[in-house]
Coordinates of C-alpha atoms in Angstrom, one line a residue:
M170 CA 11.6 -79.3 -43.5
K171 CA 12.8 -76.3 -45.5
K172 CA 9.4 -75.3 -46.9
I173 CA 7.9 -74.9 -43.4
T174 CA 10.5 -72.6 -41.9
I175 CA 9.5 -69.0 -41.2
A176 CA 10.5 -66.5 -43.8
F177 CA 9.5 -62.9 -44.1
A178 CA 7.3 -62.5 -47.2
L179 CA 6.6 -59.3 -49.1
L180 CA 3.1 -57.9 -49.0
I181 CA 2.2 -55.3 -51.7
I182 CA -1.0 -53.4 -50.9
T183 CA -2.7 -51.4 -53.6
I184 CA -5.6 -49.3 -52.2
S185 CA -6.5 -46.0 -53.7
V186 CA -7.0 -43.0 -51.4
S187 CA -7.7 -39.4 -52.3
A188 CA -4.8 -36.9 -52.6
Q189 CA -3.9 -35.2 -49.4
D190 CA -1.8 -32.2 -48.3
F191 CA 0.9 -33.5 -46.1
R192 CA 1.5 -30.2 -44.3
L193 CA 0.5 -29.4 -40.7
G194 CA -2.4 -27.0 -40.6
K195 CA -3.8 -28.0 -44.0
V196 CA -6.7 -30.2 -42.8
S197 CA -9.4 -30.4 -45.5
I198 CA -13.2 -30.5 -45.2
A199 CA -13.1 -33.8 -47.0
E200 CA -10.9 -35.3 -44.3
L201 CA -13.2 -34.0 -41.6
E202 CA -16.4 -35.2 -43.3
E203 CA -15.1 -38.7 -44.1
K204 CA -17.3 -41.2 -42.1
V205 CA -15.3 -44.4 -42.6
H206 CA -11.9 -45.3 -43.9
P207 CA -12.2 -46.1 -47.6
A208 CA -10.1 -49.3 -47.3
D209 CA -11.1 -50.4 -43.9
T210 CA -14.6 -49.5 -42.8
S211 CA -14.2 -51.2 -39.4
A212 CA -11.3 -48.9 -38.5
A213 CA -11.8 -46.8 -35.3
A214 CA -9.1 -44.3 -36.5
A215 CA -6.5 -44.0 -39.3
I216 CA -3.2 -42.3 -39.8
L217 CA -3.7 -39.8 -42.6
F218 CA 0.0 -39.1 -42.7
K219 CA 3.0 -39.6 -40.5
R220 CA 6.3 -37.9 -41.6
G221 CA 9.5 -38.2 -39.6
K222 CA 13.0 -36.8 -40.0
T223 CA 16.1 -37.8 -38.2
F224 CA 19.2 -35.5 -38.5
F225 CA 22.1 -34.2 -36.5
E226 CA 23.0 -30.9 -34.9
I227 CA 26.3 -29.9 -33.4
S228 CA 26.2 -28.6 -29.8
D229 CA 29.4 -27.7 -28.1
N230 CA 31.3 -29.7 -30.7
Y231 CA 29.2 -32.8 -29.9
P232 CA 26.7 -34.4 -32.2
V233 CA 23.1 -34.3 -31.1
L234 CA 20.6 -36.6 -32.7
V235 CA 17.3 -34.9 -33.5
T236 CA 14.1 -36.7 -34.5
S237 CA 11.1 -34.6 -35.7
V238 CA 7.7 -36.3 -36.3
E239 CA 4.6 -34.8 -37.8
T240 CA 1.3 -36.8 -37.6
R241 CA -2.3 -36.4 -38.7
I242 CA -4.9 -38.8 -37.5
K243 CA -8.6 -39.2 -38.3
I244 CA -10.9 -40.4 -35.5
Y245 CA -13.9 -42.3 -36.9
K246 CA -15.4 -43.9 -33.7
K247 CA -15.3 -43.5 -29.9
E248 CA -13.0 -46.5 -29.8
G249 CA -10.5 -44.4 -31.7
Y250 CA -10.2 -41.7 -29.0
A251 CA -7.1 -43.5 -27.6
Y252 CA -5.3 -42.5 -30.8
A253 CA -5.6 -38.8 -29.7
N254 CA -3.0 -39.5 -27.1
E255 CA 0.7 -39.8 -27.5
E256 CA 3.4 -41.1 -25.1
L257 CA 7.2 -40.8 -25.6
V258 CA 9.5 -42.7 -23.2
Y259 CA 13.0 -41.4 -23.0
Y260 CA 16.2 -42.0 -21.0
S261 CA 16.5 -39.4 -18.2
G262 CA 19.2 -41.0 -16.1
G263 CA 22.2 -39.4 -17.8
R264 CA 23.0 -36.5 -20.2
T265 CA 20.0 -34.2 -20.9
Q266 CA 17.5 -35.1 -23.5
R267 CA 14.8 -32.7 -24.7
V268 CA 11.3 -34.0 -25.6
Y269 CA 8.5 -31.6 -26.5
F270 CA 5.2 -31.3 -28.5
T271 CA 4.3 -28.5 -30.8
D272 CA 1.7 -27.5 -33.4
A273 CA -0.9 -29.7 -31.8
Y274 CA -4.5 -29.0 -32.8
T275 CA -7.8 -30.8 -32.9
Y276 CA -10.1 -30.1 -35.9
N277 CA -13.9 -30.4 -36.1
V278 CA -16.6 -29.3 -38.4
V279 CA -19.1 -27.0 -36.5
G280 CA -21.8 -25.2 -38.4
G281 CA -20.2 -26.1 -41.7
K282 CA -17.0 -24.4 -40.7
V283 CA -13.7 -25.8 -39.5
E284 CA -13.1 -25.4 -35.7
K285 CA -9.5 -25.5 -34.5
T286 CA -8.7 -26.3 -30.8
K287 CA -5.1 -25.9 -29.6
L288 CA -3.4 -28.2 -27.2
K289 CA -2.9 -26.4 -23.9
S290 CA -0.4 -26.9 -21.2
D291 CA -2.8 -28.9 -19.1
G292 CA -2.9 -31.5 -21.9
E293 CA 0.8 -32.3 -21.4
F294 CA 2.5 -33.9 -18.5
E295 CA 5.5 -36.0 -17.6
E296 CA 5.8 -39.1 -15.4
Q297 CA 8.9 -40.6 -13.9
L298 CA 8.8 -44.3 -14.7
N299 CA 11.9 -45.2 -12.7
E300 CA 15.3 -43.8 -11.9
E301 CA 16.4 -43.9 -15.5
Y302 CA 13.3 -43.4 -17.7
T303 CA 10.6 -40.7 -18.0
V304 CA 7.5 -40.7 -20.2
K305 CA 6.1 -37.5 -21.8
K306 CA 2.4 -37.7 -22.4
M307 CA -0.1 -35.6 -24.4
T308 CA -3.9 -35.8 -24.6
M309 CA -5.5 -33.9 -27.4
P310 CA -8.5 -31.6 -26.6
N311 CA -12.1 -31.6 -27.9
V312 CA -11.8 -34.9 -29.6
K313 CA -15.1 -36.3 -31.1
E314 CA -16.2 -38.8 -33.6
G315 CA -15.1 -37.3 -36.9
S316 CA -12.3 -35.2 -35.5
V317 CA -8.9 -34.9 -37.2
I318 CA -5.9 -34.3 -34.9
E319 CA -2.4 -33.3 -35.8
Y320 CA 0.7 -32.7 -33.9
K321 CA 4.5 -32.5 -34.0
Y322 CA 7.0 -33.8 -31.5
I323 CA 10.8 -33.3 -31.4
I324 CA 13.3 -35.4 -29.5
K325 CA 16.9 -34.2 -29.1
T326 CA 19.4 -36.6 -27.6
P327 CA 23.2 -36.8 -27.2
Y328 CA 22.9 -40.6 -27.4
Y329 CA 23.3 -41.4 -31.0
S330 CA 24.3 -45.1 -31.0
Y331 CA 20.8 -46.2 -31.8
F332 CA 18.0 -44.3 -33.6
R333 CA 14.5 -44.8 -32.4
D334 CA 12.8 -47.6 -34.3
W335 CA 10.6 -46.3 -37.1
P336 CA 7.4 -48.4 -37.7
F337 CA 5.7 -48.3 -41.1
Q338 CA 2.7 -50.2 -39.8
Y339 CA 0.3 -49.8 -36.9
D340 CA -2.9 -51.4 -35.6
I341 CA -4.9 -48.9 -37.6
P342 CA -4.6 -48.2 -41.3
A343 CA -2.2 -45.6 -42.5
N344 CA -2.5 -43.6 -45.8
H345 CA 1.1 -42.3 -46.0
I346 CA 4.2 -43.0 -43.9
E347 CA 7.5 -41.3 -44.7
Y348 CA 10.8 -41.2 -42.9
E349 CA 13.9 -39.1 -44.0
I350 CA 17.3 -39.9 -42.5
S351 CA 20.3 -37.6 -42.7
V352 CA 23.6 -39.1 -41.5
P353 CA 26.8 -37.0 -41.1
D354 CA 29.9 -38.1 -42.9
F355 CA 31.6 -38.8 -39.6
L356 CA 29.1 -41.4 -38.6
A357 CA 28.0 -44.7 -40.2
Y358 CA 25.1 -47.0 -39.3
N359 CA 24.0 -50.5 -40.0
R360 CA 20.4 -50.5 -41.2
Y361 CA 17.8 -53.3 -40.7
M362 CA 14.3 -53.6 -42.1
G363 CA 11.9 -56.2 -40.7
G364 CA 8.3 -57.1 -41.7
Y365 CA 6.2 -57.9 -44.6
L366 CA 5.7 -54.6 -46.5
T367 CA 7.5 -53.4 -49.5
I368 CA 9.0 -50.1 -48.4
N369 CA 10.1 -47.5 -51.1
Q370 CA 13.7 -46.2 -50.6
S371 CA 15.0 -43.2 -52.4
E372 CA 18.5 -43.0 -54.0
P373 CA 20.8 -41.5 -51.3
Y374 CA 22.3 -38.1 -52.0
T375 CA 24.8 -35.8 -50.2
R376 CA 24.2 -32.2 -49.1
P377 CA 25.7 -29.8 -46.5
G378 CA 24.6 -30.4 -43.0
L379 CA 23.3 -27.8 -40.5
G380 CA 25.7 -24.9 -40.4
S381 CA 27.6 -26.4 -43.3
R382 CA 30.0 -27.9 -40.8
F383 CA 29.8 -31.3 -42.3
N384 CA 28.2 -33.2 -45.2
E385 CA 25.3 -35.6 -44.7
T386 CA 23.8 -38.4 -46.7
V387 CA 20.0 -38.3 -47.1
T388 CA 17.8 -41.3 -47.6
T389 CA 14.0 -41.3 -47.6
F390 CA 11.7 -44.3 -46.9
S391 CA 8.0 -44.2 -47.7
V392 CA 5.0 -46.4 -48.0
K393 CA 1.3 -45.7 -48.9
N394 CA -2.0 -47.3 -48.1
V395 CA -0.9 -49.6 -45.3
K396 CA -3.4 -52.1 -43.9
A397 CA -3.8 -52.3 -40.1
L398 CA -1.6 -54.8 -38.4
K399 CA -4.3 -57.0 -36.9
D400 CA -3.8 -60.0 -34.7
E401 CA -4.9 -63.4 -35.9
A402 CA -5.5 -66.8 -34.4
Y403 CA -2.2 -68.6 -33.6
V404 CA 0.1 -65.6 -33.9
N405 CA 3.1 -65.2 -31.7
N406 CA 4.0 -61.6 -30.9
I407 CA 2.3 -59.6 -33.7
K408 CA 5.1 -57.1 -33.5
N409 CA 7.5 -59.7 -34.9
Y410 CA 5.8 -59.1 -38.2
M411 CA 5.6 -55.4 -38.2
A412 CA 7.3 -53.4 -40.9
I413 CA 10.0 -51.5 -39.0
L414 CA 13.3 -49.8 -39.6
K415 CA 16.1 -50.1 -37.1
H416 CA 19.6 -48.6 -37.0
E417 CA 22.8 -49.4 -35.1
L418 CA 26.0 -47.4 -34.9
A419 CA 28.7 -49.1 -37.1
S420 CA 31.6 -46.6 -36.9
T421 CA 32.7 -43.1 -36.1
H422 CA 35.4 -41.0 -37.7
F423 CA 35.4 -37.6 -36.1
P424 CA 37.7 -34.8 -37.4
N425 CA 41.3 -35.1 -36.1
S426 CA 40.6 -38.6 -34.7
S427 CA 41.1 -42.2 -35.8
P428 CA 38.1 -44.2 -37.0
E429 CA 36.4 -46.4 -34.4
Y430 CA 34.4 -49.4 -35.4
F431 CA 31.3 -50.7 -33.6
S432 CA 29.9 -52.9 -36.4
T433 CA 29.6 -56.3 -34.9
D434 CA 28.5 -59.9 -35.3
W435 CA 27.0 -62.3 -32.8
E436 CA 30.4 -63.5 -31.7
A437 CA 31.4 -60.0 -30.7
V438 CA 28.1 -59.4 -29.0
S439 CA 28.5 -62.6 -27.1
K440 CA 32.1 -61.8 -26.0
K441 CA 31.1 -58.3 -24.8
I442 CA 28.2 -59.8 -22.7
Y443 CA 30.3 -62.6 -21.3
E444 CA 33.1 -60.2 -20.2
H445 CA 30.6 -57.9 -18.4
E446 CA 31.2 -58.0 -14.6
D447 CA 27.5 -58.6 -14.0
F448 CA 27.6 -61.7 -16.2
G449 CA 30.9 -63.5 -16.6
R450 CA 32.2 -62.7 -13.1
E451 CA 29.0 -64.0 -11.6
L452 CA 29.4 -67.3 -13.5
R453 CA 32.8 -67.8 -11.9
M454 CA 31.6 -67.4 -8.4
N455 CA 30.9 -70.8 -6.7
S456 CA 32.1 -70.7 -3.1
Y457 CA 28.8 -69.5 -1.8
F458 CA 26.9 -72.7 -2.8
E459 CA 29.7 -75.4 -2.5
E460 CA 28.7 -76.8 0.9
D461 CA 25.0 -76.9 0.2
M462 CA 25.5 -78.5 -3.2
A463 CA 27.7 -81.2 -1.8
A464 CA 24.8 -82.1 0.6
V465 CA 22.3 -82.1 -2.2
L466 CA 24.3 -84.4 -4.4
K467 CA 25.4 -86.8 -1.7
G468 CA 24.9 -90.4 -2.7
I469 CA 23.7 -89.5 -6.3
V470 CA 25.8 -91.1 -9.0
P471 CA 24.1 -91.1 -12.5
P472 CA 24.8 -87.8 -14.3
A473 CA 21.2 -87.3 -15.3
E474 CA 20.1 -87.6 -11.7
R475 CA 22.7 -85.2 -10.6
M476 CA 21.7 -82.7 -13.2
N477 CA 18.0 -83.0 -12.1
A478 CA 19.0 -82.7 -8.4
I479 CA 20.9 -79.5 -9.0
F480 CA 18.0 -78.1 -11.1
N481 CA 15.4 -79.1 -8.5
Y482 CA 17.5 -77.5 -5.7
V483 CA 17.8 -74.1 -7.4
Q484 CA 14.2 -74.2 -8.5
T485 CA 13.0 -75.0 -5.0
R486 CA 15.3 -72.6 -3.2
M487 CA 15.0 -69.6 -5.4
N488 CA 12.1 -67.3 -6.1
W489 CA 11.9 -65.2 -9.2
N490 CA 11.1 -61.5 -8.7
E491 CA 9.7 -61.4 -12.2
E492 CA 12.5 -59.1 -13.5
F493 CA 13.9 -59.9 -16.9
G494 CA 17.4 -59.3 -18.3
Y495 CA 20.7 -61.2 -18.7
Y496 CA 22.7 -59.1 -16.3
C497 CA 22.6 -59.6 -12.5
D498 CA 21.2 -56.9 -10.4
K499 CA 22.4 -57.6 -6.8
G500 CA 24.6 -60.5 -7.8
V501 CA 24.2 -64.3 -7.5
K502 CA 25.6 -64.6 -3.9
K503 CA 23.2 -62.1 -2.4
A504 CA 20.3 -63.5 -4.5
Y505 CA 21.3 -67.0 -3.2
N506 CA 21.2 -65.8 0.4
D507 CA 18.0 -63.8 0.0
R508 CA 16.4 -66.7 -2.0
V509 CA 15.1 -64.1 -4.5
G510 CA 16.6 -63.0 -7.8
N511 CA 16.0 -61.9 -11.3
V512 CA 16.2 -64.2 -14.4
A513 CA 20.0 -63.8 -14.7
E514 CA 20.8 -64.4 -11.0
I515 CA 18.7 -67.6 -10.9
N516 CA 19.9 -69.1 -14.2
L517 CA 23.5 -68.0 -14.0
M518 CA 23.6 -69.5 -10.5
L519 CA 22.2 -72.7 -12.0
T520 CA 24.8 -72.7 -14.8
A521 CA 27.6 -72.2 -12.3
M522 CA 26.4 -75.1 -10.2
L523 CA 26.2 -77.4 -13.2
R524 CA 29.7 -76.4 -14.2
K525 CA 31.0 -77.0 -10.8
D526 CA 29.7 -80.6 -11.0
G527 CA 31.5 -81.1 -14.3
F528 CA 28.7 -80.5 -16.8
N529 CA 29.3 -78.8 -20.1
A530 CA 27.0 -76.0 -19.1
N531 CA 26.7 -72.5 -20.7
P532 CA 24.2 -69.6 -20.6
V533 CA 21.8 -69.3 -23.5
L534 CA 20.6 -65.8 -24.3
I535 CA 16.9 -65.5 -25.4
S536 CA 14.6 -62.8 -26.6
T537 CA 11.2 -63.6 -25.1
R538 CA 8.0 -63.9 -27.1
A539 CA 6.9 -60.6 -25.8
N540 CA 10.2 -58.9 -26.6
G541 CA 10.2 -60.0 -30.3
V542 CA 12.7 -61.7 -32.5
A543 CA 16.3 -60.6 -32.5
L544 CA 16.7 -59.2 -36.0
F545 CA 20.4 -58.3 -35.9
P546 CA 23.5 -58.6 -33.7
N547 CA 23.3 -56.2 -30.8
R548 CA 23.2 -56.5 -27.0
L549 CA 19.7 -55.1 -26.8
A550 CA 18.3 -58.0 -28.8
Y551 CA 18.0 -60.3 -25.8
N552 CA 16.2 -59.9 -22.5
Y553 CA 16.4 -63.4 -20.9
V554 CA 18.9 -66.1 -20.2
V555 CA 18.6 -69.8 -19.4
A556 CA 21.1 -72.6 -18.8
G557 CA 22.1 -75.1 -21.6
V558 CA 23.8 -78.4 -20.9
V559 CA 25.5 -80.2 -23.8
L560 CA 25.3 -84.0 -23.1
S561 CA 27.9 -86.5 -24.3
S562 CA 25.4 -87.5 -27.0
G563 CA 25.6 -83.9 -28.4
E564 CA 22.1 -83.1 -27.4
T565 CA 21.5 -79.8 -25.6
V566 CA 19.1 -79.7 -22.7
L567 CA 17.7 -76.3 -21.7
L568 CA 16.9 -75.5 -18.1
D569 CA 15.1 -72.5 -16.6
A570 CA 14.6 -72.5 -12.8
T571 CA 12.6 -69.2 -12.6
S572 CA 9.3 -71.2 -12.8
K573 CA 8.2 -73.7 -10.2
N574 CA 6.6 -75.8 -12.9
T575 CA 9.5 -76.3 -15.4
S576 CA 11.8 -79.4 -15.6
P577 CA 15.0 -80.0 -17.6
G578 CA 14.1 -79.8 -21.3
I579 CA 10.9 -77.8 -20.6
L580 CA 11.2 -74.0 -20.8
P581 CA 8.4 -71.6 -19.9
I582 CA 6.3 -70.6 -22.9
R583 CA 7.6 -67.0 -22.7
A584 CA 11.1 -68.4 -23.6
L585 CA 9.9 -70.4 -26.7
N586 CA 10.9 -67.8 -29.3
W587 CA 12.6 -69.5 -32.2
I588 CA 16.4 -69.1 -31.7
G589 CA 18.6 -68.4 -28.7
R590 CA 22.4 -68.0 -28.5
M591 CA 24.6 -70.1 -26.3
I592 CA 27.7 -68.2 -25.2
R593 CA 30.8 -70.0 -24.0
E594 CA 33.9 -69.2 -21.9
N595 CA 36.1 -69.3 -25.0
N596 CA 34.3 -66.3 -26.5
T597 CA 32.5 -68.5 -29.1
S598 CA 28.7 -68.8 -29.5
A599 CA 26.2 -71.0 -31.2
E600 CA 22.6 -70.7 -32.3
I601 CA 20.3 -72.9 -30.2
D602 CA 16.9 -73.9 -31.5
L603 CA 14.5 -73.2 -28.6
M604 CA 11.5 -74.9 -30.1
P605 CA 10.3 -78.4 -28.8
K606 CA 10.8 -81.2 -31.3
I607 CA 8.6 -83.9 -29.7
N608 CA 4.8 -83.7 -29.8
S609 CA 3.4 -83.0 -26.3
K610 CA 0.5 -85.4 -25.7
E611 CA -2.9 -85.2 -24.1
I612 CA -4.7 -88.6 -23.9
I613 CA -8.3 -88.6 -23.0
Q614 CA -10.3 -91.8 -22.2
I615 CA -14.0 -91.8 -21.6
A616 CA -16.4 -94.6 -20.7
A617 CA -20.0 -93.3 -20.7
N618 CA -23.6 -94.4 -20.8
I619 CA -26.4 -92.8 -22.8
D620 CA -29.9 -92.9 -21.3
A621 CA -33.3 -92.7 -23.2
E622 CA -33.5 -88.9 -22.5
G623 CA -30.1 -88.4 -24.2
K624 CA -28.3 -87.6 -20.9
I625 CA -24.7 -88.9 -20.6
S626 CA -23.0 -90.2 -17.5
G627 CA -19.6 -91.7 -17.1
K628 CA -16.0 -91.4 -16.2
L629 CA -13.2 -89.5 -17.8
R630 CA -9.4 -90.0 -17.5
D631 CA -7.1 -87.2 -18.9
Q632 CA -3.3 -87.5 -19.1
Y633 CA -1.1 -84.5 -19.8
Y634 CA 2.5 -85.1 -21.0
D635 CA 5.6 -82.8 -21.4
Y636 CA 4.5 -79.2 -22.3
N637 CA 0.8 -80.0 -21.8
A638 CA 1.7 -81.0 -18.2
F639 CA 3.7 -77.8 -17.8
I640 CA 0.8 -75.7 -19.1
F641 CA -1.6 -77.5 -16.8
R642 CA 0.6 -76.8 -13.8
E643 CA 1.1 -73.1 -14.8
N644 CA -2.6 -72.5 -15.3
N645 CA -3.7 -74.2 -12.2
S646 CA -1.0 -73.4 -9.7
G647 CA -2.6 -71.9 -6.6
T648 CA -6.1 -72.8 -7.8
S649 CA -8.3 -74.7 -5.4
Q650 CA -9.9 -78.0 -6.6
D651 CA -13.4 -76.5 -6.3
S652 CA -12.4 -73.5 -8.4
Y653 CA -10.8 -75.7 -11.0
I654 CA -13.9 -77.9 -11.3
E655 CA -16.1 -74.8 -11.5
G656 CA -14.0 -73.6 -14.4
L657 CA -14.4 -76.9 -16.2
E658 CA -18.1 -76.8 -15.8
K659 CA -18.3 -73.3 -17.1
T660 CA -16.1 -74.2 -20.1
Y661 CA -18.3 -77.2 -21.1
K662 CA -22.0 -76.3 -21.0
G663 CA -24.2 -78.8 -19.3
L664 CA -21.2 -80.6 -17.6
E665 CA -21.5 -81.6 -13.9
I666 CA -18.4 -83.2 -12.3
G667 CA -18.2 -85.5 -9.3
D668 CA -15.5 -87.6 -7.6
Y669 CA -12.5 -85.6 -9.0
S670 CA -8.9 -86.6 -8.3
S671 CA -5.5 -85.8 -9.8
T672 CA -2.1 -87.4 -9.5
N673 CA 1.6 -86.4 -10.3
V674 CA 0.8 -82.7 -10.2
K675 CA 4.0 -82.1 -8.2
D676 CA 6.0 -85.0 -9.7
F677 CA 7.5 -83.3 -12.8
G678 CA 9.0 -86.5 -14.1
K679 CA 5.6 -88.1 -14.7
P680 CA 2.5 -87.1 -16.7
I681 CA -0.4 -85.5 -14.8
T682 CA -3.5 -87.7 -14.6
E683 CA -6.9 -86.4 -13.6
E684 CA -10.0 -88.5 -13.3
Y685 CA -13.6 -87.6 -12.6
S686 CA -17.1 -88.9 -13.0
F687 CA -19.5 -86.7 -14.9
T688 CA -23.0 -86.1 -16.3
N689 CA -23.9 -84.0 -19.3
N690 CA -27.2 -83.1 -20.8
N691 CA -26.0 -80.9 -23.6
V692 CA -24.4 -83.2 -26.1
S693 CA -27.4 -84.9 -27.7
D694 CA -30.9 -84.2 -29.1
V695 CA -33.9 -86.4 -28.7
I696 CA -36.2 -86.0 -31.7
G697 CA -39.1 -88.4 -31.9
D698 CA -37.8 -92.0 -31.6
K699 CA -34.2 -91.0 -32.3
I700 CA -31.2 -89.7 -30.3
Y701 CA -28.6 -87.6 -32.1
I702 CA -25.3 -87.4 -30.2
N703 CA -21.8 -86.0 -30.8
P704 CA -19.3 -88.8 -30.7
L705 CA -16.7 -86.6 -28.9
L706 CA -19.4 -85.5 -26.5
F707 CA -18.6 -82.1 -24.8
L708 CA -15.0 -82.2 -26.2
T709 CA -16.3 -81.6 -29.8
R710 CA -14.6 -78.7 -31.6
T711 CA -17.2 -76.4 -33.1
Q712 CA -15.3 -73.3 -34.4
N713 CA -12.6 -72.9 -37.0
P714 CA -10.1 -70.4 -35.6
F715 CA -8.8 -69.7 -39.1
K716 CA -11.4 -67.2 -40.5
Q717 CA -9.3 -64.9 -42.7
E718 CA -9.3 -65.5 -46.5
V719 CA -5.5 -64.7 -46.6
R720 CA -2.9 -65.3 -43.9
E721 CA -0.2 -62.7 -43.6
Y722 CA 1.8 -64.1 -40.7
P723 CA 3.2 -67.5 -39.7
V724 CA 0.9 -69.8 -37.9
D725 CA 2.3 -70.3 -34.4
F726 CA 1.1 -73.4 -32.6
T727 CA 3.6 -72.8 -29.8
I728 CA 4.5 -76.5 -29.4
P729 CA 4.1 -79.7 -31.5
Q730 CA 1.2 -81.5 -30.0
Q731 CA -0.9 -84.6 -30.1
D732 CA -4.5 -85.0 -28.8
K733 CA -5.8 -88.5 -28.5
Y734 CA -9.4 -89.5 -27.6
M735 CA -10.6 -93.0 -26.8
I736 CA -14.3 -93.0 -26.1
N737 CA -16.6 -95.9 -25.3
L738 CA -20.3 -95.2 -25.4
T739 CA -23.1 -97.6 -24.2
V740 CA -26.3 -97.4 -26.1
P741 CA -29.5 -97.2 -23.9
E742 CA -31.8 -100.2 -23.6
G743 CA -34.5 -100.2 -26.3
Y744 CA -32.2 -98.4 -28.8
V745 CA -30.0 -99.5 -31.7
V746 CA -27.4 -97.7 -33.7
E747 CA -29.0 -96.5 -37.0
H748 CA -26.1 -94.4 -38.3
L749 CA -22.5 -93.8 -37.6
P750 CA -20.2 -91.1 -39.1
T751 CA -17.8 -92.5 -41.8
P752 CA -14.2 -92.9 -40.6
I753 CA -11.7 -90.5 -42.1
A754 CA -8.0 -89.8 -42.3
L755 CA -6.8 -86.3 -43.1
A756 CA -3.2 -85.2 -43.6
M757 CA -1.6 -81.9 -44.4
E758 CA 1.2 -81.5 -46.9
E759 CA 4.8 -81.5 -45.7
N760 CA 3.7 -83.5 -42.6
I761 CA 2.4 -80.4 -40.9
G762 CA -0.3 -82.4 -39.2
N763 CA -2.9 -85.1 -39.5
F764 CA -6.3 -86.2 -38.2
S765 CA -7.6 -89.8 -38.0
Y766 CA -11.2 -90.5 -37.0
N767 CA -12.4 -94.1 -36.5
I768 CA -15.8 -95.2 -35.1
A769 CA -17.4 -98.6 -34.9
A770 CA -20.4 -100.2 -33.2
K771 CA -20.4 -103.7 -31.6
G772 CA -23.6 -104.7 -29.8
K773 CA -24.5 -102.0 -27.3
Q774 CA -21.0 -100.4 -27.5
V775 CA -19.9 -97.5 -29.8
Q776 CA -16.1 -97.0 -29.8
V777 CA -14.6 -93.8 -31.0
S778 CA -10.9 -93.3 -31.6
V779 CA -9.5 -89.9 -32.7
I780 CA -5.9 -88.8 -33.0
F781 CA -4.9 -85.2 -34.0
N782 CA -1.3 -84.2 -34.5
I783 CA 0.4 -80.8 -35.2
N784 CA 4.0 -81.7 -35.9
Y785 CA 5.7 -78.2 -36.0
P786 CA 5.4 -75.3 -33.7
N787 CA 5.6 -72.7 -36.5
V788 CA 4.3 -73.0 -40.0
S789 CA 4.8 -70.6 -42.9
P790 CA 1.7 -68.6 -44.1
A791 CA 2.2 -70.1 -47.5
Y792 CA 0.4 -73.2 -46.0
Y793 CA -2.5 -71.2 -44.6
A794 CA -5.0 -72.5 -47.2
T795 CA -4.0 -76.0 -46.3
I796 CA -4.4 -75.5 -42.6
K797 CA -7.7 -73.7 -42.9
D798 CA -9.2 -76.4 -45.1
F799 CA -7.8 -79.1 -42.8
W800 CA -9.5 -77.5 -39.8
K801 CA -12.7 -77.1 -41.7
K802 CA -12.9 -80.8 -42.6
M803 CA -11.8 -81.8 -39.1
I804 CA -14.6 -79.8 -37.5
E805 CA -17.2 -81.0 -39.9
K806 CA -16.3 -84.6 -39.1
Q807 CA -16.3 -84.0 -35.4
N808 CA -19.8 -82.5 -35.6
E809 CA -21.4 -85.4 -37.5
K810 CA -23.8 -87.2 -35.2
I811 CA -24.3 -90.8 -34.1
I812 CA -28.0 -91.6 -34.6
L813 CA -29.7 -94.0 -32.3
K814 CA -33.2 -95.4 -33.0
R815 CA -35.7 -96.7 -30.6
V816 CA -36.9 -100.3 -31.4

């Protein structure tokens, strides 16, 4: 389905703003008196300009990477006060880095004149995050609604392999963003641009570097009038779609030295990770579990059952400490003995056990949904690892034992982020599609009676399959039955539940089934001698989540899914069916999804059958109009009433 695959689009924004002086200290009365942002009146704050420069100095014959950033921000509302703070996280576990703020002032209009308040030392402080990282914080003084703040920060670091990422888009509008990069002739970088904006790039030119000890190539990137990056319904990690510039060291050629090349591809990245002692060596260790594994597999013959037994053993024995990463911390053997480990220790242990039993098992590197999409080959792109088993059929089954609620083929939602990379012992790698292919089902059956006052009473049976079952387990693990029932009753106004039971909650090989009796007095209206009732009762959808006129980002449904409703309603004595909604069948183009709605009356029975399918986990924003219209028609149909008339 080529048309549905995610592709970064270009978004050109043309909003006119008044000319501004992009120099610190040149705040204008017009900027201070501006009440709302001209292009986004809802904005709590806006970046009036942000200008950065990255260049190199030489210190003791060693290159030092310097980043200098100047920022001016307008505060429109109290909700915008947070933008008067800045935090800079930097590595403090090795060679010295310098991070400092300067030229920081808050501007206000007082008595028709500009009042300028300087940042004092009590507005700056540092906090040690852990053994390796420190955060430098700044809180601007005298901030009010209408204030303009500006400041400059400088970061000097001897670590020049990666530049800091440079965003061109934020969660508030930005009038002008500019970034100048000066790269010495003895260094070369790969450059990657992500996102949806069209970024202007100057023609590179060469000039003498600081102290004229080297030449440098200068390139400037800029963009104006950038809309705020706002979250929308069914968006994965919104940062996946941010316009952002990234750099990676490709090569060095220092004077009197031979060139050294770091430019890489995914094969080279995979090889380097696999050869790391906290990865490849840990996979080769197996003596610590051999005796236990033999006992676990005793008497089990079919390969599928052996794979499940190994997975269940690791899942049951091990407890995830909620630490991410693909390198082991204390090592698989100690983690096994302690019964606690990070992602790598648990899933590399699982991979090693599967290999020991003869399975074609390899680790699969993943960038989690919260971590974003891996834009280019580098070791920092990933932060997670699972096991992948290639079956004789060629199918790859993914396994993650960090969660107590997963099963073979079902990954935690955090790991469903487009593409992973399987890395093998022979230093080869392969892309692995992480997204589910089969629609996860939820099947609801209701048999209910309607009384003359419009009150509904009946029984409901709900079955959850595949990812729906996983999500049910994840959401309700550790929740008491009383709390769960209370939550349902709060979700569905007017619902009262009795005689609740559930089955297969701990049997991951079967769908979860829950059953309960219920009453509800909030799904019908009695007007005169007629009763108006929603055919889907309290399960009726009432809101279209797609409210924007234009969609800028892919629609992320997370999983392909099917909702199926089979409802049987008994009409009260003394009433007949006067009107039924018309059956309908809706389908989106490219088989994105469909909706079928059938309803019929026979004697005192009204039978409703509804099937709703979404067939792809991610859909291009090019199909947003189709999805929005589909949802609109589906909700309109669901909200049409059955009319019963007293006779």
